[in-house]
Tab-separated table of C-alpha atoms and ligand atoms in Angstrom:
chain	number	residue	atom	x	y	z
A	1	MET	CA	-5.772	17.419	8.059
A	2	THR	CA	-2.162	17.295	6.915
A	3	GLU	CA	-0.914	20.608	5.062
A	4	LYS	CA	1.254	20.870	1.208
A	5	ARG	CA	4.305	22.917	2.054
A	6	THR	CA	7.374	23.933	0.382
A	7	LEU	CA	8.928	21.517	-2.718
A	8	LEU	CA	11.341	18.472	-1.188
A	9	TYR	CA	11.772	17.222	-4.818
A	10	GLU	CA	11.424	18.010	-8.213
A	11	GLY	CA	11.001	14.341	-10.640
A	12	LYS	CA	10.256	13.696	-13.771
A	13	ALA	CA	6.826	12.612	-13.219
A	14	LYS	CA	6.080	13.643	-9.936
A	15	ASN	CA	7.058	16.538	-7.252
A	16	LEU	CA	7.226	15.966	-3.845
A	17	TYR	CA	6.515	18.551	-1.061
A	18	HIS	CA	6.964	18.455	2.476
A	19	THR	CA	3.741	18.840	4.676
A	20	ASP	CA	3.289	19.925	8.036
A	21	ASP	CA	3.738	16.779	9.272
A	22	GLU	CA	7.962	15.884	9.080
A	23	THR	CA	7.158	12.185	8.797
A	24	ILE	CA	4.539	12.610	5.766
A	25	VAL	CA	5.175	14.041	1.914
A	26	LEU	CA	2.848	15.011	-0.638
A	27	ALA	CA	3.183	13.292	-4.097
A	28	GLU	CA	1.752	15.536	-6.992
A	29	TYR	CA	1.493	13.556	-10.238
A	30	LYS	CA	2.578	15.656	-13.090
A	31	ASP	CA	1.539	15.556	-17.192
A	32	GLN	CA	4.622	15.458	-18.078
A	33	ALA	CA	5.993	12.222	-20.075
A	34	THR	CA	9.546	11.121	-20.635
A	35	ALA	CA	11.489	7.999	-22.458
A	36	LEU	CA	14.545	7.276	-23.559
A	37	ASN	CA	16.060	8.627	-19.770
A	38	GLY	CA	14.340	11.936	-20.160
A	39	LYS	CA	15.694	12.511	-24.278
A	40	LYS	CA	12.185	12.125	-25.284
A	41	LYS	CA	9.647	14.543	-23.132
A	42	ASP	CA	6.222	15.613	-23.784
A	43	LEU	CA	3.428	17.018	-21.636
A	44	ILE	CA	0.378	14.905	-22.019
A	45	ALA	CA	-2.984	16.758	-20.206
A	46	GLY	CA	-4.472	14.215	-17.872
A	47	LYS	CA	-1.463	11.783	-17.470
A	48	GLY	CA	-0.960	13.068	-14.039
A	49	GLU	CA	-4.388	12.240	-12.530
A	50	LEU	CA	-5.057	9.132	-14.247
A	51	ASN	CA	-1.556	7.740	-12.777
A	52	ASN	CA	-1.837	9.169	-9.157
A	53	GLN	CA	-5.372	7.544	-9.160
A	54	ILE	CA	-4.287	4.519	-10.501
A	55	THR	CA	-1.529	4.029	-7.998
A	56	SER	CA	-3.552	4.800	-5.565
A	57	LEU	CA	-6.165	2.285	-6.075
A	58	ILE	CA	-3.463	-0.333	-6.570
A	59	PHE	CA	-1.191	0.721	-2.893
A	60	ARG	CA	-4.645	0.731	-1.788
A	61	GLU	CA	-5.173	-2.906	-3.046
A	62	LEU	CA	-1.540	-3.916	-1.724
A	63	ASN	CA	-1.788	-2.344	2.054
A	64	ARG	CA	-4.972	-4.157	2.151
A	65	ARG	CA	-3.226	-7.596	1.568
A	66	GLY	CA	-0.618	-6.782	3.688
A	67	VAL	CA	2.195	-5.583	1.928
A	68	ARG	CA	3.707	-2.134	3.632
A	69	THR	CA	4.054	0.788	1.305
A	70	HIS	CA	4.422	4.177	1.607
A	71	PHE	CA	0.928	4.773	0.533
A	72	ILE	CA	-1.678	7.047	2.942
A	73	GLU	CA	-3.845	8.357	0.814
A	74	GLN	CA	-5.141	9.939	-2.115
A	75	VAL	CA	-5.906	13.768	-1.525
A	76	SER	CA	-6.586	15.181	-4.854
A	77	ASN	CA	-7.028	14.344	-8.120
A	78	THR	CA	-3.290	14.916	-8.678
A	79	GLU	CA	-2.125	14.580	-5.388
A	80	GLN	CA	-1.259	11.762	-2.470
A	81	LEU	CA	0.287	11.507	0.914
A	82	ASN	CA	3.049	9.082	1.558
A	83	THR	CA	5.150	7.957	4.525
A	84	LYS	CA	8.339	9.876	4.138
A	85	VAL	CA	11.242	7.245	3.137
A	86	ALA	CA	14.449	7.542	2.116
A	87	ILE	CA	14.665	6.057	-1.270
A	88	ILE	CA	17.090	3.071	-1.629
A	89	PRO	CA	18.781	4.002	-5.541
A	90	LEU	CA	17.560	0.899	-6.946
A	91	GLU	CA	14.667	0.447	-9.621
A	92	VAL	CA	13.938	-3.576	-8.809
A	93	VAL	CA	12.600	-4.935	-12.145
A	94	VAL	CA	10.412	-7.996	-12.250
A	95	ARG	CA	9.838	-9.649	-15.766
A	96	ASN	CA	7.343	-12.763	-16.089
A	97	TYR	CA	7.493	-12.089	-19.837
A	98	THR	CA	10.429	-11.008	-22.163
A	99	ALA	CA	10.114	-7.114	-23.345
A	100	GLY	CA	12.000	-3.842	-23.484
A	101	SER	CA	15.511	-3.979	-22.645
A	102	PHE	CA	15.764	-7.445	-21.976
A	103	SER	CA	14.468	-8.573	-25.198
A	104	LYS	CA	17.206	-6.069	-27.240
A	105	ARG	CA	19.926	-7.485	-24.792
A	106	PHE	CA	19.204	-11.221	-25.717
A	107	GLY	CA	17.899	-10.430	-29.220
A	108	LEU	CA	14.611	-12.254	-28.330
A	109	ALA	CA	10.835	-11.907	-29.389
A	110	GLU	CA	8.519	-10.133	-26.931
A	111	GLY	CA	5.763	-11.635	-24.882
A	112	LEU	CA	8.248	-15.078	-23.883
A	113	LYS	CA	7.112	-16.366	-21.022
A	114	PHE	CA	9.917	-16.945	-18.185
A	115	PRO	CA	9.687	-20.267	-16.011
A	116	THR	CA	9.767	-17.895	-12.992
A	117	PRO	CA	10.071	-14.266	-12.717
A	118	ILE	CA	13.292	-12.864	-12.959
A	119	VAL	CA	14.393	-9.903	-10.715
A	120	GLU	CA	16.608	-7.054	-11.700
A	121	PHE	CA	18.334	-4.539	-10.574
A	122	TYR	CA	19.316	-0.812	-11.759
A	123	TYR	CA	21.403	1.861	-10.253
A	124	LYS	CA	19.134	4.994	-9.714
A	125	ASN	CA	21.344	7.432	-11.391
A	126	ASP	CA	20.551	9.926	-14.092
A	127	ALA	CA	24.227	10.797	-15.290
A	128	LEU	CA	24.975	6.964	-15.439
A	129	ASP	CA	21.829	6.392	-17.287
A	130	ASP	CA	20.472	3.806	-14.835
A	131	PRO	CA	22.882	1.033	-15.039
A	132	PHE	CA	21.964	-2.624	-14.751
A	133	ILE	CA	23.982	-3.650	-11.198
A	134	ASN	CA	24.485	-6.604	-10.027
A	135	ASP	CA	24.037	-7.850	-5.821
A	136	ALA	CA	28.009	-7.672	-5.880
A	137	HIS	CA	28.037	-4.361	-6.851
A	138	VAL	CA	25.082	-3.084	-5.351
A	139	LYS	CA	26.892	-4.279	-1.901
A	140	TYR	CA	29.902	-2.523	-2.901
A	141	LEU	CA	28.274	0.699	-3.456
A	142	GLU	CA	26.758	0.072	0.128
A	143	ILE	CA	23.426	0.376	-1.466
A	144	ALA	CA	22.077	-2.601	0.171
A	145	THR	CA	23.267	-5.187	2.743
A	146	ASP	CA	23.407	-8.872	1.957
A	147	GLU	CA	20.025	-9.155	3.989
A	148	GLU	CA	18.389	-6.237	2.353
A	149	ILE	CA	19.144	-7.439	-0.918
A	150	ALA	CA	17.586	-10.837	-0.422
A	151	TYR	CA	14.451	-8.940	0.958
A	152	LEU	CA	14.217	-6.642	-1.892
A	153	LYS	CA	13.949	-9.854	-4.084
A	154	LYS	CA	11.254	-11.917	-2.278
A	155	ALA	CA	9.034	-8.615	-1.495
A	156	ALA	CA	9.317	-8.144	-4.980
A	157	LEU	CA	8.068	-11.721	-6.299
A	158	GLU	CA	5.621	-11.112	-3.699
A	159	ILE	CA	4.301	-7.780	-5.120
A	160	ASP	CA	4.359	-9.781	-8.734
A	161	GLU	CA	1.981	-12.214	-7.283
A	162	ILE	CA	-0.298	-9.926	-5.989
A	163	LEU	CA	-0.307	-7.280	-8.771
A	164	THR	CA	-0.372	-10.183	-11.519
A	165	ASP	CA	-3.453	-11.348	-10.019
A	166	ILE	CA	-5.228	-7.667	-10.133
A	167	PHE	CA	-4.490	-6.782	-13.571
A	168	ALA	CA	-5.442	-10.483	-14.457
A	169	GLN	CA	-8.982	-9.542	-12.842
A	170	ILE	CA	-9.343	-6.904	-15.517
A	171	ASP	CA	-8.035	-9.125	-18.333
A	172	LEU	CA	-4.542	-7.610	-18.561
A	173	LYS	CA	-1.016	-9.522	-18.403
A	174	LEU	CA	1.567	-8.256	-16.714
A	175	ILE	CA	4.785	-8.475	-18.788
A	176	ASP	CA	7.170	-6.692	-16.480
A	177	PHE	CA	7.247	-3.360	-13.926
A	178	LYS	CA	9.907	-1.426	-11.774
A	179	LEU	CA	9.282	-1.144	-7.872
A	180	GLU	CA	11.334	1.193	-5.853
A	181	PHE	CA	11.606	0.710	-2.158
A	182	GLY	CA	12.477	3.267	0.908
A	183	ARG	CA	14.000	2.971	4.514
A	184	LEU	CA	11.944	3.996	7.341
A	185	PRO	CA	13.944	5.849	10.493
A	186	ASP	CA	14.201	2.456	11.961
A	187	GLY	CA	15.370	1.028	8.978
A	188	GLU	CA	12.523	-1.103	7.958
A	189	ILE	CA	12.223	-1.169	3.841
A	190	ILE	CA	8.652	-0.513	2.599
A	191	LEU	CA	7.286	-0.273	-1.311
A	192	ALA	CA	7.275	3.395	-2.194
A	193	ASP	CA	7.061	5.191	-5.396
A	194	GLU	CA	4.223	4.150	-7.994
A	195	VAL	CA	2.745	1.537	-9.647
A	196	SER	CA	1.210	2.406	-12.617
A	197	PRO	CA	1.022	1.966	-16.834
A	198	ASP	CA	4.176	4.732	-16.726
A	199	THR	CA	6.222	1.560	-14.767
A	200	SER	CA	4.586	-1.373	-15.908
A	201	ARG	CA	3.896	-3.310	-19.470
A	202	LEU	CA	0.565	-4.259	-19.448
A	203	TRP	CA	-0.857	-6.120	-22.669
A	204	ASP	CA	-4.049	-6.966	-23.304
A	205	ALA	CA	-5.855	-10.327	-24.757
A	206	ASP	CA	-5.060	-9.083	-28.005
A	207	ASN	CA	-1.536	-8.240	-26.667
A	208	HIS	CA	-1.540	-4.632	-27.517
A	209	HIS	CA	-0.011	-2.259	-25.269
A	210	VAL	CA	-1.764	-0.658	-22.664
A	211	ASP	CA	0.912	1.410	-21.038
A	212	LYS	CA	3.972	3.814	-21.428
A	213	ASP	CA	5.171	1.919	-24.998
A	214	VAL	CA	2.317	3.616	-26.333
A	215	TYR	CA	3.976	6.474	-25.787
A	216	ARG	CA	7.480	5.426	-25.941
A	217	ARG	CA	6.980	3.655	-29.598
A	218	ASP	CA	4.669	6.860	-31.193
A	219	LEU	CA	1.644	3.814	-30.859
A	220	GLY	CA	-1.117	6.079	-30.365
A	221	ASP	CA	-2.791	8.178	-27.918
A	222	LEU	CA	-2.238	7.477	-24.029
A	223	ILE	CA	-4.942	8.910	-22.265
A	224	PRO	CA	-7.140	6.365	-23.400
A	225	VAL	CA	-5.000	3.483	-22.694
A	226	TYR	CA	-4.400	5.103	-19.306
A	227	GLN	CA	-8.306	5.670	-18.896
A	228	GLN	CA	-9.182	1.912	-19.718
A	229	VAL	CA	-7.013	0.828	-17.033
A	230	LEU	CA	-8.405	3.359	-14.281
A	231	ALA	CA	-11.665	2.151	-15.539
A	232	GLY	CA	-11.548	-1.293	-15.399
A	233	LEU	CA	-9.546	-1.229	-11.908
A	234	GLN	CA	-12.689	1.047	-10.323
A	235	THR	CA	-15.062	-1.442	-11.858
A	236	LYS	CA	-13.153	-4.480	-10.264
A	237	PHE	CA	-11.728	-2.928	-7.343
A	238	GLU	CA	-14.615	-0.169	-6.080
A	239	GLY	CA	-17.389	-1.198	-7.762
A	240	LYS	CA	-17.949	2.011	-9.836
B	1	UDP	N1	10.959	0.928	-16.280
B	1	UDP	C1	10.483	2.128	-15.585
B	1	UDP	N2	11.331	3.114	-15.289
B	1	UDP	C2	12.571	2.681	-15.808
B	1	UDP	C3	12.958	1.769	-16.647
B	1	UDP	C4	11.889	0.715	-16.626
B	1	UDP	O1	9.253	2.204	-14.805
B	1	UDP	O2	13.739	3.951	-15.823
B	1	UDP	C5	9.696	-0.172	-16.432
B	1	UDP	C6	9.360	-0.643	-17.254
B	1	UDP	O3	7.961	0.281	-17.868
B	1	UDP	C7	8.977	-1.760	-17.779
B	1	UDP	C8	10.258	-2.437	-16.641
B	1	UDP	O4	10.663	-1.116	-15.809
B	1	UDP	O5	7.468	-2.276	-17.378
B	1	UDP	C9	11.239	-3.198	-17.316
B	1	UDP	O6	11.850	-2.121	-18.682
B	1	UDP	P1	12.844	-1.947	-19.536
B	1	UDP	O7	14.282	-2.611	-18.494
B	1	UDP	O8	12.554	-3.437	-20.408
B	1	UDP	O9	13.402	-1.193	-20.143
B	1	UDP	P2	12.946	0.012	-21.150
B	1	UDP	O10	12.696	-1.112	-22.271
B	1	UDP	O11	11.742	0.766	-20.806
B	1	UDP	O12	14.270	0.657	-21.489
């Protein structure tokens, strides 16, 4: 049994702990919800366990389909064990349909399907408000090499295909989502962080938001919406 030790990092939605194995960290999902880069902040009881369970289920499925991820196992309602990686400070966003900041930036309606998915990078830096960043900037800032940038885009698009399929199986459209990758000690890049309705936009058949936009845009209670996602995934992928 891997044991939880001291706090390694306190995040907005998760705390990371050392374990007695230096190659493994424990992620504890919290009930805190934030939006607008932390300017909107609330405690939503039950959100942590829902996101831990949803992320665990999705990462299990990604591992099963051959994607290299940091996920090892879920160890409690709010906790999971992950392989320790050095997080690459990029938010890798994949968009299948217009929404959110893309619609705002270009003055477009939400929900227009792209002919092919779009990959974007944002520089993970709270003090700078996570700015949009291009390949040349990523290279100049020595965040990743040309080869690594190409790999991140390819991996993000492959993961998009799998996630689109997973959510289609529970009748949800994957509009867009954010990924984070990390490096193992030997330099290999693997998928890290989380995949949940906190980090994705999911629309149902009536184009209702089944994700954090419910909180961001004050559209109603978040918990029943996240419960709907978890219940659907459990029925489809765990036979529950
Ligand atoms: N996203 C995220 N964390 C962030 C910013 C965005 O998980 O710090 C996700 C968000 O949930 C959405 C996608 O990335 O699924 C694209 O977000 P967008 O750029 O449209 O920004 P937003 O409208 O969320 O500010």
